[in-house]
mmCIF file of C-alpha atoms and ligand atoms in Angstrom:
data_model
loop_
_atom_site.group_PDB
_atom_site.id
_atom_site.type_symbol
_atom_site.label_atom_id
_atom_site.label_comp_id
_atom_site.label_asym_id
_atom_site.label_seq_id
_atom_site.Cartn_x
_atom_site.Cartn_y
_atom_site.Cartn_z
ATOM 1 C CA MET B 1 30.951 13.579 -35.189
ATOM 2 C CA PHE B 2 33.666 15.458 -33.226
ATOM 3 C CA LYS B 3 34.453 14.028 -29.987
ATOM 4 C CA PRO B 4 36.680 15.940 -28.021
ATOM 5 C CA ASP B 5 40.202 14.336 -26.194
ATOM 6 C CA ILE B 6 41.542 14.008 -22.849
ATOM 7 C CA GLN B 7 45.271 14.044 -22.058
ATOM 8 C CA VAL B 8 47.137 13.726 -19.040
ATOM 9 C CA CYS B 9 50.298 15.977 -18.305
ATOM 10 C CA PHE B 10 52.271 15.005 -14.932
ATOM 11 C CA SER B 11 53.831 18.041 -14.382
ATOM 12 C CA PRO B 12 54.050 21.349 -14.770
ATOM 13 C CA HIS B 13 57.179 21.331 -16.132
ATOM 14 C CA SER B 14 56.085 19.386 -19.458
ATOM 15 C CA TYR B 15 52.506 21.876 -19.438
ATOM 16 C CA PRO B 16 53.619 23.486 -22.592
ATOM 17 C CA LEU B 17 54.216 20.417 -24.537
ATOM 18 C CA PHE B 18 50.275 19.662 -23.926
ATOM 19 C CA GLN B 19 49.336 23.134 -24.087
ATOM 20 C CA GLU B 20 46.456 23.966 -26.996
ATOM 21 C CA GLN B 21 43.634 26.873 -27.506
ATOM 22 C CA ASN B 22 40.454 26.096 -26.532
ATOM 23 C CA GLN B 23 41.616 23.206 -23.796
ATOM 24 C CA VAL B 24 40.004 23.189 -20.379
ATOM 25 C CA VAL B 25 42.383 22.792 -17.805
ATOM 26 C CA VAL B 26 42.022 20.727 -14.873
ATOM 27 C CA VAL B 27 44.574 21.189 -12.270
ATOM 28 C CA VAL B 28 45.346 19.040 -9.319
ATOM 29 C CA ASP B 29 47.225 18.448 -6.451
ATOM 30 C CA VAL B 30 45.228 16.145 -4.293
ATOM 31 C CA LEU B 31 47.603 16.192 -1.173
ATOM 32 C CA ARG B 32 46.859 18.755 -0.539
ATOM 33 C CA ALA B 33 46.763 21.764 -2.224
ATOM 34 C CA THR B 34 43.475 21.160 -4.883
ATOM 35 C CA SER B 35 41.579 19.412 -1.725
ATOM 36 C CA ALA B 36 42.121 22.379 0.871
ATOM 37 C CA ILE B 37 40.402 24.799 -2.135
ATOM 38 C CA CYS B 38 37.874 22.583 -2.176
ATOM 39 C CA ALA B 39 37.228 22.554 1.315
ATOM 40 C CA GLY B 40 37.547 26.211 1.700
ATOM 41 C CA ILE B 41 35.121 27.220 -1.315
ATOM 42 C CA ALA B 42 32.539 23.679 0.164
ATOM 43 C CA ASN B 43 33.045 25.785 3.475
ATOM 44 C CA GLY B 44 31.896 29.593 1.962
ATOM 45 C CA VAL B 45 35.143 31.084 1.098
ATOM 46 C CA ASN B 46 34.454 33.873 -1.028
ATOM 47 C CA SER B 47 37.435 33.769 -3.065
ATOM 48 C CA ILE B 48 40.957 32.093 -2.860
ATOM 49 C CA MET B 49 43.852 33.924 -4.775
ATOM 50 C CA PRO B 50 46.580 31.566 -5.952
ATOM 51 C CA VAL B 51 50.101 33.327 -5.307
ATOM 52 C CA GLU B 52 53.490 31.982 -6.013
ATOM 53 C CA THR B 53 55.809 33.745 -4.158
ATOM 54 C CA ILE B 54 55.494 33.831 -0.104
ATOM 55 C CA GLU B 55 56.207 38.045 0.055
ATOM 56 C CA GLU B 56 53.695 38.158 -3.136
ATOM 57 C CA ALA B 57 50.690 36.285 -0.622
ATOM 58 C CA LYS B 58 52.037 38.541 2.508
ATOM 59 C CA SER B 59 51.158 41.932 0.606
ATOM 60 C CA TYR B 60 47.737 40.504 0.135
ATOM 61 C CA ARG B 61 47.257 40.733 3.646
ATOM 62 C CA GLN B 62 47.231 45.086 3.396
ATOM 63 C CA LYS B 63 44.272 44.412 1.167
ATOM 64 C CA GLY B 64 41.729 42.609 3.483
ATOM 65 C CA PHE B 65 42.868 39.051 2.569
ATOM 66 C CA VAL B 66 43.525 36.097 4.798
ATOM 67 C CA VAL B 67 47.014 34.847 4.073
ATOM 68 C CA ALA B 68 47.641 30.933 3.376
ATOM 69 C CA GLY B 69 50.390 29.104 2.846
ATOM 70 C CA GLU B 70 52.752 26.036 3.471
ATOM 71 C CA ARG B 71 56.340 25.083 2.062
ATOM 72 C CA ASN B 72 57.194 21.396 2.083
ATOM 73 C CA GLY B 73 53.415 20.554 3.961
ATOM 74 C CA GLU B 74 54.725 22.652 6.647
ATOM 75 C CA VAL B 75 52.286 26.175 7.698
ATOM 76 C CA LEU B 76 54.918 29.338 7.130
ATOM 77 C CA GLU B 77 55.938 31.069 9.875
ATOM 78 C CA GLY B 78 53.487 34.946 10.260
ATOM 79 C CA PHE B 79 51.110 32.960 8.160
ATOM 80 C CA GLU B 80 47.287 33.006 9.360
ATOM 81 C CA LEU B 81 46.780 29.218 7.635
ATOM 82 C CA GLY B 82 48.601 26.772 6.094
ATOM 83 C CA ASN B 83 47.331 23.934 3.572
ATOM 84 C CA SER B 84 45.386 21.840 5.559
ATOM 85 C CA PRO B 85 41.732 20.631 4.501
ATOM 86 C CA PHE B 86 40.477 21.295 7.930
ATOM 87 C CA SER B 87 41.895 24.811 8.388
ATOM 88 C CA PHE B 88 40.190 25.679 5.348
ATOM 89 C CA MET B 89 36.464 24.622 6.761
ATOM 90 C CA GLU B 90 36.811 26.784 9.804
ATOM 91 C CA GLU B 91 33.411 28.844 10.498
ATOM 92 C CA LYS B 92 35.251 32.249 10.734
ATOM 93 C CA LEU B 93 36.559 31.984 6.866
ATOM 94 C CA LYS B 94 33.177 31.852 5.540
ATOM 95 C CA GLY B 95 32.712 34.925 3.113
ATOM 96 C CA LYS B 96 36.491 36.048 3.522
ATOM 97 C CA ASN B 97 39.103 36.061 0.604
ATOM 98 C CA ILE B 98 42.159 33.972 0.836
ATOM 99 C CA ALA B 99 46.214 34.484 -0.928
ATOM 100 C CA LEU B 100 47.423 31.005 -1.260
ATOM 101 C CA THR B 101 51.126 30.152 -1.823
ATOM 102 C CA THR B 102 51.613 26.218 -1.761
ATOM 103 C CA THR B 103 54.876 24.372 -2.818
ATOM 104 C CA ASN B 104 53.573 22.616 -5.973
ATOM 105 C CA GLY B 105 49.650 23.299 -6.110
ATOM 106 C CA THR B 106 49.734 27.221 -6.921
ATOM 107 C CA LYS B 107 52.614 27.272 -8.806
ATOM 108 C CA ALA B 108 50.746 24.576 -11.471
ATOM 109 C CA ILE B 109 47.423 26.672 -11.253
ATOM 110 C CA LYS B 110 49.501 29.673 -12.759
ATOM 111 C CA SER B 111 51.399 27.816 -15.235
ATOM 112 C CA ALA B 112 48.347 27.427 -16.496
ATOM 113 C CA TYR B 113 47.144 30.732 -16.645
ATOM 114 C CA GLN B 114 46.812 31.070 -20.141
ATOM 115 C CA ALA B 115 44.484 28.392 -20.378
ATOM 116 C CA GLU B 116 40.401 28.994 -21.629
ATOM 117 C CA SER B 117 39.917 27.422 -18.825
ATOM 118 C CA ILE B 118 40.746 26.636 -14.890
ATOM 119 C CA ILE B 119 39.016 24.037 -13.031
ATOM 120 C CA ILE B 120 40.276 22.670 -9.603
ATOM 121 C CA GLY B 121 40.447 18.968 -9.193
ATOM 122 C CA ALA B 122 40.557 16.944 -6.310
ATOM 123 C CA PHE B 123 39.315 13.470 -5.191
ATOM 124 C CA VAL B 124 37.166 15.588 -2.912
ATOM 125 C CA ASN B 125 34.885 16.735 -5.622
ATOM 126 C CA LEU B 126 36.201 14.060 -8.809
ATOM 127 C CA HIS B 127 31.921 13.713 -9.931
ATOM 128 C CA SER B 128 31.401 17.482 -9.657
ATOM 129 C CA VAL B 129 34.757 18.124 -11.952
ATOM 130 C CA THR B 130 33.651 14.992 -14.395
ATOM 131 C CA GLU B 131 29.861 16.017 -14.370
ATOM 132 C CA HIS B 132 30.905 19.378 -15.705
ATOM 133 C CA LEU B 133 33.425 18.385 -17.911
ATOM 134 C CA LEU B 134 30.688 15.973 -19.738
ATOM 135 C CA THR B 135 28.812 19.011 -20.253
ATOM 136 C CA LEU B 136 31.565 21.121 -21.512
ATOM 137 C CA LYS B 137 32.386 18.829 -24.233
ATOM 138 C CA LYS B 138 35.485 20.360 -25.074
ATOM 139 C CA ASN B 139 39.235 19.058 -24.882
ATOM 140 C CA VAL B 140 40.762 18.487 -21.832
ATOM 141 C CA LEU B 141 43.858 18.468 -20.161
ATOM 142 C CA VAL B 142 44.289 17.234 -16.556
ATOM 143 C CA LEU B 143 47.559 19.001 -15.327
ATOM 144 C CA CYS B 144 49.132 17.385 -12.028
ATOM 145 C CA ALA B 145 50.763 19.595 -9.909
ATOM 146 C CA GLY B 146 53.190 16.504 -9.116
ATOM 147 C CA TRP B 147 56.177 17.278 -6.825
ATOM 148 C CA LYS B 148 58.688 19.905 -7.462
ATOM 149 C CA ASP B 149 58.088 19.612 -11.326
ATOM 150 C CA LYS B 150 58.546 15.770 -10.954
ATOM 151 C CA PHE B 151 55.872 12.954 -11.204
ATOM 152 C CA ASN B 152 53.747 11.793 -8.228
ATOM 153 C CA LEU B 153 51.215 8.955 -8.153
ATOM 154 C CA GLU B 154 48.255 10.405 -6.292
ATOM 155 C CA ASP B 155 47.822 13.489 -9.010
ATOM 156 C CA THR B 156 47.953 10.609 -11.614
ATOM 157 C CA LEU B 157 45.820 8.674 -9.958
ATOM 158 C CA PHE B 158 43.153 11.437 -9.582
ATOM 159 C CA ALA B 159 43.862 11.923 -13.531
ATOM 160 C CA GLY B 160 43.048 8.006 -14.181
ATOM 161 C CA ALA B 161 39.743 8.504 -12.462
ATOM 162 C CA VAL B 162 38.904 11.811 -14.317
ATOM 163 C CA ALA B 163 40.309 9.932 -17.602
ATOM 164 C CA ASN B 164 38.468 6.653 -17.331
ATOM 165 C CA GLU B 165 35.069 8.692 -16.318
ATOM 166 C CA LEU B 166 35.321 10.424 -20.024
ATOM 167 C CA LEU B 167 35.984 7.640 -21.957
ATOM 168 C CA SER B 168 33.790 5.006 -20.544
ATOM 169 C CA SER B 169 31.038 7.886 -21.314
ATOM 170 C CA GLY B 170 31.878 7.397 -24.999
ATOM 171 C CA MET B 171 31.941 11.346 -25.506
ATOM 172 C CA PHE B 172 35.787 11.555 -25.785
ATOM 173 C CA VAL B 173 38.446 9.983 -26.865
ATOM 174 C CA THR B 174 42.218 9.666 -26.413
ATOM 175 C CA SER B 175 45.347 9.401 -27.965
ATOM 176 C CA CYS B 176 47.639 10.292 -25.371
ATOM 177 C CA ASP B 177 49.266 7.580 -23.214
ATOM 178 C CA SER B 178 49.955 9.221 -20.373
ATOM 179 C CA ALA B 179 46.068 9.377 -19.698
ATOM 180 C CA ARG B 180 46.187 5.548 -20.998
ATOM 181 C CA ALA B 181 48.715 5.132 -18.141
ATOM 182 C CA ALA B 182 47.110 7.196 -15.705
ATOM 183 C CA ILE B 183 43.670 5.032 -16.117
ATOM 184 C CA LEU B 184 45.796 1.492 -15.450
ATOM 185 C CA LEU B 185 47.136 3.207 -12.669
ATOM 186 C CA TYR B 186 43.695 4.056 -11.266
ATOM 187 C CA ASN B 187 42.169 1.374 -11.782
ATOM 188 C CA HIS B 188 44.436 -0.746 -10.209
ATOM 189 C CA ALA B 189 44.235 1.710 -6.889
ATOM 190 C CA LYS B 190 40.843 2.530 -7.177
ATOM 191 C CA GLY B 191 39.292 -0.068 -4.224
ATOM 192 C CA ASN B 192 41.847 1.356 -1.873
ATOM 193 C CA LEU B 193 43.520 4.308 -2.087
ATOM 194 C CA GLU B 194 44.672 4.877 0.808
ATOM 195 C CA SER B 195 46.918 1.419 0.776
ATOM 196 C CA PHE B 196 47.742 2.005 -2.944
ATOM 197 C CA LEU B 197 49.598 5.006 -1.875
ATOM 198 C CA ILE B 198 50.976 3.446 0.877
ATOM 199 C CA ASP B 199 54.596 3.461 -0.299
ATOM 200 C CA SER B 200 54.220 6.925 -2.186
ATOM 201 C CA SER B 201 56.601 9.803 -1.350
ATOM 202 C CA HIS B 202 54.168 13.138 -0.132
ATOM 203 C CA ARG B 203 52.174 10.563 1.662
ATOM 204 C CA GLU B 204 55.466 10.024 3.587
ATOM 205 C CA ARG B 205 56.175 13.805 4.212
ATOM 206 C CA LEU B 206 52.818 14.201 5.714
ATOM 207 C CA GLY B 207 52.455 11.316 7.554
ATOM 208 C CA LYS B 208 56.046 12.704 9.289
ATOM 209 C CA LEU B 209 54.298 15.976 9.803
ATOM 210 C CA ASN B 210 51.233 14.045 11.851
ATOM 211 C CA LEU B 211 49.282 14.883 9.003
ATOM 212 C CA GLN B 212 47.300 11.433 8.751
ATOM 213 C CA LYS B 213 43.766 13.092 9.259
ATOM 214 C CA ASP B 214 44.534 15.288 5.845
ATOM 215 C CA ILE B 215 45.561 12.748 3.976
ATOM 216 C CA GLU B 216 42.510 10.515 4.796
ATOM 217 C CA TYR B 217 40.392 12.964 4.046
ATOM 218 C CA CYS B 218 42.324 13.822 0.533
ATOM 219 C CA LEU B 219 41.435 10.341 -0.452
ATOM 220 C CA THR B 220 37.590 10.648 0.045
ATOM 221 C CA VAL B 221 36.178 10.343 -2.641
ATOM 222 C CA ASN B 222 33.127 12.565 -3.879
ATOM 223 C CA LYS B 223 33.034 13.899 -0.518
ATOM 224 C CA LEU B 224 31.685 17.913 -2.051
ATOM 225 C CA ASN B 225 29.888 19.262 -4.387
ATOM 226 C CA VAL B 226 31.520 21.901 -5.102
ATOM 227 C CA LEU B 227 33.494 23.243 -8.097
ATOM 228 C CA PRO B 228 35.965 25.612 -8.015
ATOM 229 C CA VAL B 229 36.999 27.334 -11.213
ATOM 230 C CA LEU B 230 39.732 30.279 -11.969
ATOM 231 C CA ASP B 231 37.986 33.765 -13.057
ATOM 232 C CA LYS B 232 39.340 36.087 -15.361
ATOM 233 C CA ASN B 233 40.206 38.492 -12.816
ATOM 234 C CA GLY B 234 42.461 35.484 -10.997
ATOM 235 C CA PHE B 235 40.778 34.307 -8.086
ATOM 236 C CA ILE B 236 39.258 31.113 -7.742
ATOM 237 C CA VAL B 237 35.412 31.244 -7.528
ATOM 238 C CA ASN B 238 32.626 28.303 -6.769
ATOM 239 C CA LYS B 239 31.332 28.085 -10.212
ATOM 240 C CA THR B 240 28.013 26.419 -8.779
ATOM 241 C CA GLN B 241 27.319 29.715 -7.140
ATOM 242 C CA GLN B 242 28.367 32.071 -9.835
ATOM 243 C CA ASN B 243 24.480 33.183 -10.739
ATOM 244 C CA ASN B 244 23.240 30.461 -9.053
ATOM 245 C CA VAL B 245 23.637 27.685 -12.528
ATOM 246 C CA LEU B 246 26.435 25.592 -13.196
ATOM 247 C CA LEU B 247 27.906 26.844 -16.467
HETATM 248 C C1 MLT Y 1 51.668 21.794 -2.641
HETATM 249 O O1 MLT Y 1 50.579 22.547 -2.731
HETATM 250 O O2 MLT Y 1 53.195 21.202 -2.765
HETATM 251 C C2 MLT Y 1 51.067 20.919 -1.241
HETATM 252 O O3 MLT Y 1 49.639 21.084 -1.299
HETATM 253 C C3 MLT Y 1 51.897 20.678 -0.773
HETATM 254 C C4 MLT Y 1 51.282 20.259 0.786
HETATM 255 O O4 MLT Y 1 50.845 19.352 1.173
HETATM 256 O O5 MLT Y 1 50.825 21.352 1.799
#
């Protein structure tokens, strides 16, 4: 019997090495882009358009979009929103379209544009992601956004959590050592993600910007029942609300 495989790619830079046809790609940037996207979509934001450059994001303003973005963790000057999940929960964003540019998260999403399907994952929607992958029964790649094309710990932990869940079901296989390494780290960290990450680079960076509340939120497991996916037009929308069925 065919069993799909699960692989983990630690950085968008290595993505071409893992890229395959008919592969479902789960993009993760735990701190904070994909957590913020999940929070926005759960809040009823209509769509989020990931864009790479600041200029491109600004150009969406004329089309009626709310413009959101950060660089190195800080809100961009003249932008309505940064990248804090709490700002994506504001009531006034319900039904709105947002153009979002971030240091790593939106870049990772864009790098996987050729994939058969792209799912947005974070600890806050871990269960929604794994449940969907178990239903799809297709080869899966978890693509970690990392930091400026380098490895980071928090995205790797999420990748380990997904890989662990899929392999434990007995329905998936792996021959990928980065998936195995991610599982080892996740099993070590899962009791207390926050203290495991105490010495990690982006946690430190966000800590210096007084974003402790964001970090706590982003490390909360299964807070949201939401499945943001990239649609054929490049918008991130809520799959659970498309046609009222979970596809
Ligand atoms: C990113 O995309 O690099 C991050 O989400 C940065 C941040 O924490 O704002």
